[in-house]
XYZ file of C-alpha atoms in Angstrom:
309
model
C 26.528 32.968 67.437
C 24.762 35.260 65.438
C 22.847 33.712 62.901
C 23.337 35.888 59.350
C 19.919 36.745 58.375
C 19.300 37.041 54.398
C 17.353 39.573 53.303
C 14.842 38.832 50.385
C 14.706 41.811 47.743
C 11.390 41.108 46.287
C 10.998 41.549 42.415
C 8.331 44.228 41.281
C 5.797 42.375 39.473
C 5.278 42.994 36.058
C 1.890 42.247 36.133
C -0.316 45.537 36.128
C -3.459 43.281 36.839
C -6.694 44.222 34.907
C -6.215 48.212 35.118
C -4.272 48.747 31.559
C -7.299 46.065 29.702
C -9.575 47.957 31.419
C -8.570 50.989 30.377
C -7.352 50.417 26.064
C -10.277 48.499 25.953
C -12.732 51.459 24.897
C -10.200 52.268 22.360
C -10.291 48.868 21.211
C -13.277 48.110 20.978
C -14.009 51.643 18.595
C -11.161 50.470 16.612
C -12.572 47.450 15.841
C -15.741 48.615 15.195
C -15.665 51.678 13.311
C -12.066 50.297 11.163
C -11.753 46.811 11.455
C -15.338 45.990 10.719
C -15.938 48.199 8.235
C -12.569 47.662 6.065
C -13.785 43.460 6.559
C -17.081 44.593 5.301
C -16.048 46.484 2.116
C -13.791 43.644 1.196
C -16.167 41.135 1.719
C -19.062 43.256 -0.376
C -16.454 43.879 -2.817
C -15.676 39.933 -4.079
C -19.818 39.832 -4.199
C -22.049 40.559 -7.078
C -25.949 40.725 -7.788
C -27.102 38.892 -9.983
C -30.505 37.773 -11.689
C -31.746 34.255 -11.533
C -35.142 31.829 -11.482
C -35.325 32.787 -15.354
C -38.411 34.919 -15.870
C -38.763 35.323 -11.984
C -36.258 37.847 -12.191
C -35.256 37.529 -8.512
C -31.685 38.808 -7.421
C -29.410 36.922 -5.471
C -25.646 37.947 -4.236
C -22.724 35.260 -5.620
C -19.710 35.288 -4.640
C -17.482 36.491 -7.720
C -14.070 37.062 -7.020
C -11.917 39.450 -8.118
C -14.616 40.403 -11.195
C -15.567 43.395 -9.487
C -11.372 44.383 -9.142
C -11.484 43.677 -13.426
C -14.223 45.823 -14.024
C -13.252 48.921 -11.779
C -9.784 48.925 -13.322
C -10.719 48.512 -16.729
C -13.453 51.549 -16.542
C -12.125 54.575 -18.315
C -14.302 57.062 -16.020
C -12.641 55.722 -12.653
C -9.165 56.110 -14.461
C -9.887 58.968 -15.839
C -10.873 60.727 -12.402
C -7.825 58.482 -10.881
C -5.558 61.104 -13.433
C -7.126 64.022 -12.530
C -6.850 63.479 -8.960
C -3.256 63.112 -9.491
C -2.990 65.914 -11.445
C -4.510 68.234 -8.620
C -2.336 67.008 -6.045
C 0.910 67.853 -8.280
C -0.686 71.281 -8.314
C -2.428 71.051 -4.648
C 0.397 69.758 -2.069
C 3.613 71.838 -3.442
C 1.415 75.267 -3.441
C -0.242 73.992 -0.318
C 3.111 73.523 1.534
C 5.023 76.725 -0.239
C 2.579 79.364 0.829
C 2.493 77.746 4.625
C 6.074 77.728 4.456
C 6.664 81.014 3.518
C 3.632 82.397 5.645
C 5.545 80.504 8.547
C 9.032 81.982 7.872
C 7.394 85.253 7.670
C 5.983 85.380 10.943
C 8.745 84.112 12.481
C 10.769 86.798 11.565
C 11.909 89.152 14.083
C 10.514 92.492 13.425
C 6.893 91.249 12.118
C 4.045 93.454 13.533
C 0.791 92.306 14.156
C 1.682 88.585 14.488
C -0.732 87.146 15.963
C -3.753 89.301 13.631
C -1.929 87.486 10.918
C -1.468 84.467 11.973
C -5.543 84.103 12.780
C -6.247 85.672 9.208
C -4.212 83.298 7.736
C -5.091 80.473 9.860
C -9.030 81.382 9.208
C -10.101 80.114 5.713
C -9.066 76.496 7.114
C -12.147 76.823 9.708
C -14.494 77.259 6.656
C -16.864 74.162 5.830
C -15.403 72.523 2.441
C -18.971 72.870 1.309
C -19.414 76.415 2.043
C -15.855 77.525 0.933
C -16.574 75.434 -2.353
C -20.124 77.667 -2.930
C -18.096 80.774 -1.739
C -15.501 80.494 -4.569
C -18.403 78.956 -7.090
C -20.222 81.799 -7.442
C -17.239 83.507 -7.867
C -16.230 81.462 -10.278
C -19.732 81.980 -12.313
C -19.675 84.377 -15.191
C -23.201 85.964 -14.615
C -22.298 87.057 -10.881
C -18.440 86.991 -10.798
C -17.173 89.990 -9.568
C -13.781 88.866 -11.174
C -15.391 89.672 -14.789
C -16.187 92.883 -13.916
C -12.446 93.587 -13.088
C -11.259 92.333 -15.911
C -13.752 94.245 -18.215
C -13.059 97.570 -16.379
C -9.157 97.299 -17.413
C -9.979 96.106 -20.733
C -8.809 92.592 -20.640
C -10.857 89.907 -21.572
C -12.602 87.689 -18.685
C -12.100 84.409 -18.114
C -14.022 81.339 -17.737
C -12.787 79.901 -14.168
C -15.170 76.824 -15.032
C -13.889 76.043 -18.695
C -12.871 72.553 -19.647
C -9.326 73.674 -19.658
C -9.196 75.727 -16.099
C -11.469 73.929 -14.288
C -8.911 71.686 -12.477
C -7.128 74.553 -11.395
C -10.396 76.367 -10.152
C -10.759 73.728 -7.719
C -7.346 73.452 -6.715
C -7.660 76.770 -5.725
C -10.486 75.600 -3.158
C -8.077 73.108 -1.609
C -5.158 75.193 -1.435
C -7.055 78.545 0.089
C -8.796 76.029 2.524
C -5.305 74.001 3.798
C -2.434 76.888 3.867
C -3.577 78.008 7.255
C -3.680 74.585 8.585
C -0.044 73.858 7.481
C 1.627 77.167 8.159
C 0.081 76.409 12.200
C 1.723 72.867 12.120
C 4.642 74.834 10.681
C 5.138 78.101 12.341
C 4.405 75.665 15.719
C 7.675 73.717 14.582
C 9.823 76.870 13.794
C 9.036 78.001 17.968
C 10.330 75.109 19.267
C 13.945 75.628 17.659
C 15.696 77.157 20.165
C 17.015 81.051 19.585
C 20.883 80.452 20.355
C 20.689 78.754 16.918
C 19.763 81.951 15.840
C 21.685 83.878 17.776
C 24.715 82.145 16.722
C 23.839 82.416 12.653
C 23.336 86.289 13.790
C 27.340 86.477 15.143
C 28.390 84.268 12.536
C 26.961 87.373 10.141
C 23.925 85.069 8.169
C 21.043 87.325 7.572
C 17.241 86.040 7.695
C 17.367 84.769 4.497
C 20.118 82.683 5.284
C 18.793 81.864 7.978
C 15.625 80.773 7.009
C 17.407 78.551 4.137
C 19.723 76.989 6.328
C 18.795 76.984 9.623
C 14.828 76.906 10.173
C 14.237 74.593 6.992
C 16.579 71.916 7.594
C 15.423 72.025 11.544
C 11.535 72.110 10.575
C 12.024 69.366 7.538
C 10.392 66.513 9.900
C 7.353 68.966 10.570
C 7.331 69.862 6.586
C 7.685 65.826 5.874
C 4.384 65.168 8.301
C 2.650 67.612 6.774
C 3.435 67.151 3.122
C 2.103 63.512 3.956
C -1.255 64.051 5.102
C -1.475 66.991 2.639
C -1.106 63.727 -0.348
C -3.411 61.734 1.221
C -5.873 64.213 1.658
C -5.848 65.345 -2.137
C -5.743 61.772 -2.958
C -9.720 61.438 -1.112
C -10.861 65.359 -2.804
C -14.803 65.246 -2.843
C -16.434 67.979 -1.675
C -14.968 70.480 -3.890
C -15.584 68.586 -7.084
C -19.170 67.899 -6.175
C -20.081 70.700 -4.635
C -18.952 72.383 -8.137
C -21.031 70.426 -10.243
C -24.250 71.441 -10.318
C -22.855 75.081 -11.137
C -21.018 73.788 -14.268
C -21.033 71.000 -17.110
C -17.578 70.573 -16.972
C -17.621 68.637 -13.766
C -18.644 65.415 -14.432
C -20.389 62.678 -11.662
C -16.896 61.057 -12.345
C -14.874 63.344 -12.026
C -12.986 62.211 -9.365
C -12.767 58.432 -7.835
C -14.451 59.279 -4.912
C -17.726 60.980 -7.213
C -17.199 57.935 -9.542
C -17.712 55.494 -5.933
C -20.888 57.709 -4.784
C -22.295 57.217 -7.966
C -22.227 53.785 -7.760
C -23.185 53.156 -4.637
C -26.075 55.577 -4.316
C -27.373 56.092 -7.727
C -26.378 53.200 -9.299
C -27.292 50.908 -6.423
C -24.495 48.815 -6.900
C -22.731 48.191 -3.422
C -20.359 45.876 -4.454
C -18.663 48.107 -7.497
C -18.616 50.578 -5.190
C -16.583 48.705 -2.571
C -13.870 47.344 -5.043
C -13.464 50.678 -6.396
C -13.219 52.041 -2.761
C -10.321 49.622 -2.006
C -8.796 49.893 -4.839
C -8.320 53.263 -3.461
C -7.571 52.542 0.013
C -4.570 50.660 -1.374
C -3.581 53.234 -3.698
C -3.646 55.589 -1.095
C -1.374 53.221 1.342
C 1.092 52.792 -1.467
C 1.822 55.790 -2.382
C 2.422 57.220 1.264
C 4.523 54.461 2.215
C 6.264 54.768 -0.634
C 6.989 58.444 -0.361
C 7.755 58.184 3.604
C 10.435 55.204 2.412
C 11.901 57.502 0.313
C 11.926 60.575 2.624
C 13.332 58.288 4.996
C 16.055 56.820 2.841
C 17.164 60.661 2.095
C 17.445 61.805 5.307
C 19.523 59.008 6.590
C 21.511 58.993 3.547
C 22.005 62.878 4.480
C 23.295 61.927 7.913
C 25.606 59.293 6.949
């Protein structure tokens, strides 16, 4: 008799042992101390105030105060002031910002387009330029007593104008932000528009669509997760603009130490020497920021499936 022998399949353990800890735990461990502790921080500084007691002492002393510090910062015309104004250069900032990379990417993803890759670095370049220098590059431009932009207009006969005027100021440093982040984009772009593959082309070719067609209804609606991601993080970088604004204003009057939130937070915390303003106002922020890009990524998200449906 031959005994039937059964033959055990042993189950791969699921247990990795120590290896994976081992190895997300540097990344863990920076998270939490470079974000985690520092966002705890803020909002802990940020329900604290100084304040003055033992009478003629004088001493100061930190109490905890709630959400005073929240009151104040939203009821201070300077920080909503600058809150406007930052809104208003990202209406003008992210559309031009994401047009001219759009159209710089179509462009050199045209067929017969000589001298691609020339073009692509000169476009590309400006975005490798320090905010601070690029800022003091288009500054003195900007200044009537050395602009060379003056000089044109007086030697057609038109009057010059003031780039730094109460009225054009805004879009003078808009200008920064958009000639510093097109070549950025149109990379992230034109990167997107050579991974499509070419028998979609191809096939608009036979079908008799020429590259304008194409572009409109081909490479757009295949690129529109690539222009969605970058449309994003082009918000919530105009949403934290500093370094144009205050590299600008010791060149002009018209740009003010709170002119933006961001100036309006420095000035708080390192002139003003008032920490705990300064972290309210800097959440405040951080949750104005988080708002809004959920909210437009919700609604992105909402049209595209509605499209596919």
């Amino acid at each position: 008799m031959v005994a039937a022998t059964t033959v055990r399949r042993r189950r791969p353990s699921r247990r990795g042992g120590p290896t994976p800890y081992v190895l997300v735990a540097p990344a863990v461990v920076l998270l939490v101390l470079f974000l985690l502790v520092p966002i705890g921080y803020t909002v802990y500084l940020s329900l604290r105030a100084s304040r003055v007691t033992g009478g003629g002492l004088g001493l100061r002393k930190e109490q905890f105060v709630g959400l005073a510090n929240y009151a104040s910062v939203l009821t201070d015309s300077a920080y909503l002031d600058g809150l406007l104004r930052m809104l208003l250069y990202g209406v003008i900032v992210v559309p031009s910002m994401l047009g001219l990379a759009l159209l710089f990417a179509l462009l050199l993803d045209t067929p017969r387009v000589r001298l691609r890759a020339f073009s692509r670095i000169g476009i590309f370049l400006p975005y490798a330029v320090p905010g601070v220098i690029a800022s003091l590059l288009w500054g003195f431009l900007y200044l009537p007593g050395v602009s060379p932009f003056r000089d044109a207009f007086e030697l057609v006969g038109l009057p010059a104008p003031d780039f730094l005027a109460p009225g054009s100021v805004l879009f003078s440093v808009a200008n920064i932000g958009v000639w510093g982040g097109v070549g950025f984009n149109m990379i992230v772009l034109f990167t997107a528009l050579r991974g499509v593959p070419q028998e979609m082309y191809d096939a608009a070719r036979i079908d008799g669509a020429g590259e304008l067609q194409i572009a409109l209804r081909v490479k757009i609606p295949l690129i529109m997760p690539a222009i969605i991601m970058a449309g994003i993080f082009a918000m919530i970088s105009t949403l934290q603009v500093y370094t144009e604004p205050a590299t600008l204003q010791p060149l002009t009057d018209t740009v003010s130490s709170t002119w933006v939130p961001l100036m309006t937070i420095y000035r708080d915390a390192f002139i003003n020497a008032d920490l705990h303003s300064a972290a309210a106002a800097s959440v405040v922020l951080a949750i104005g920021t988080l708002v809004v890009s959920l909210g437009v990524l919700t609604l992105l998200q909402r049209r595209a499936f509605g499209s596919d449906r």
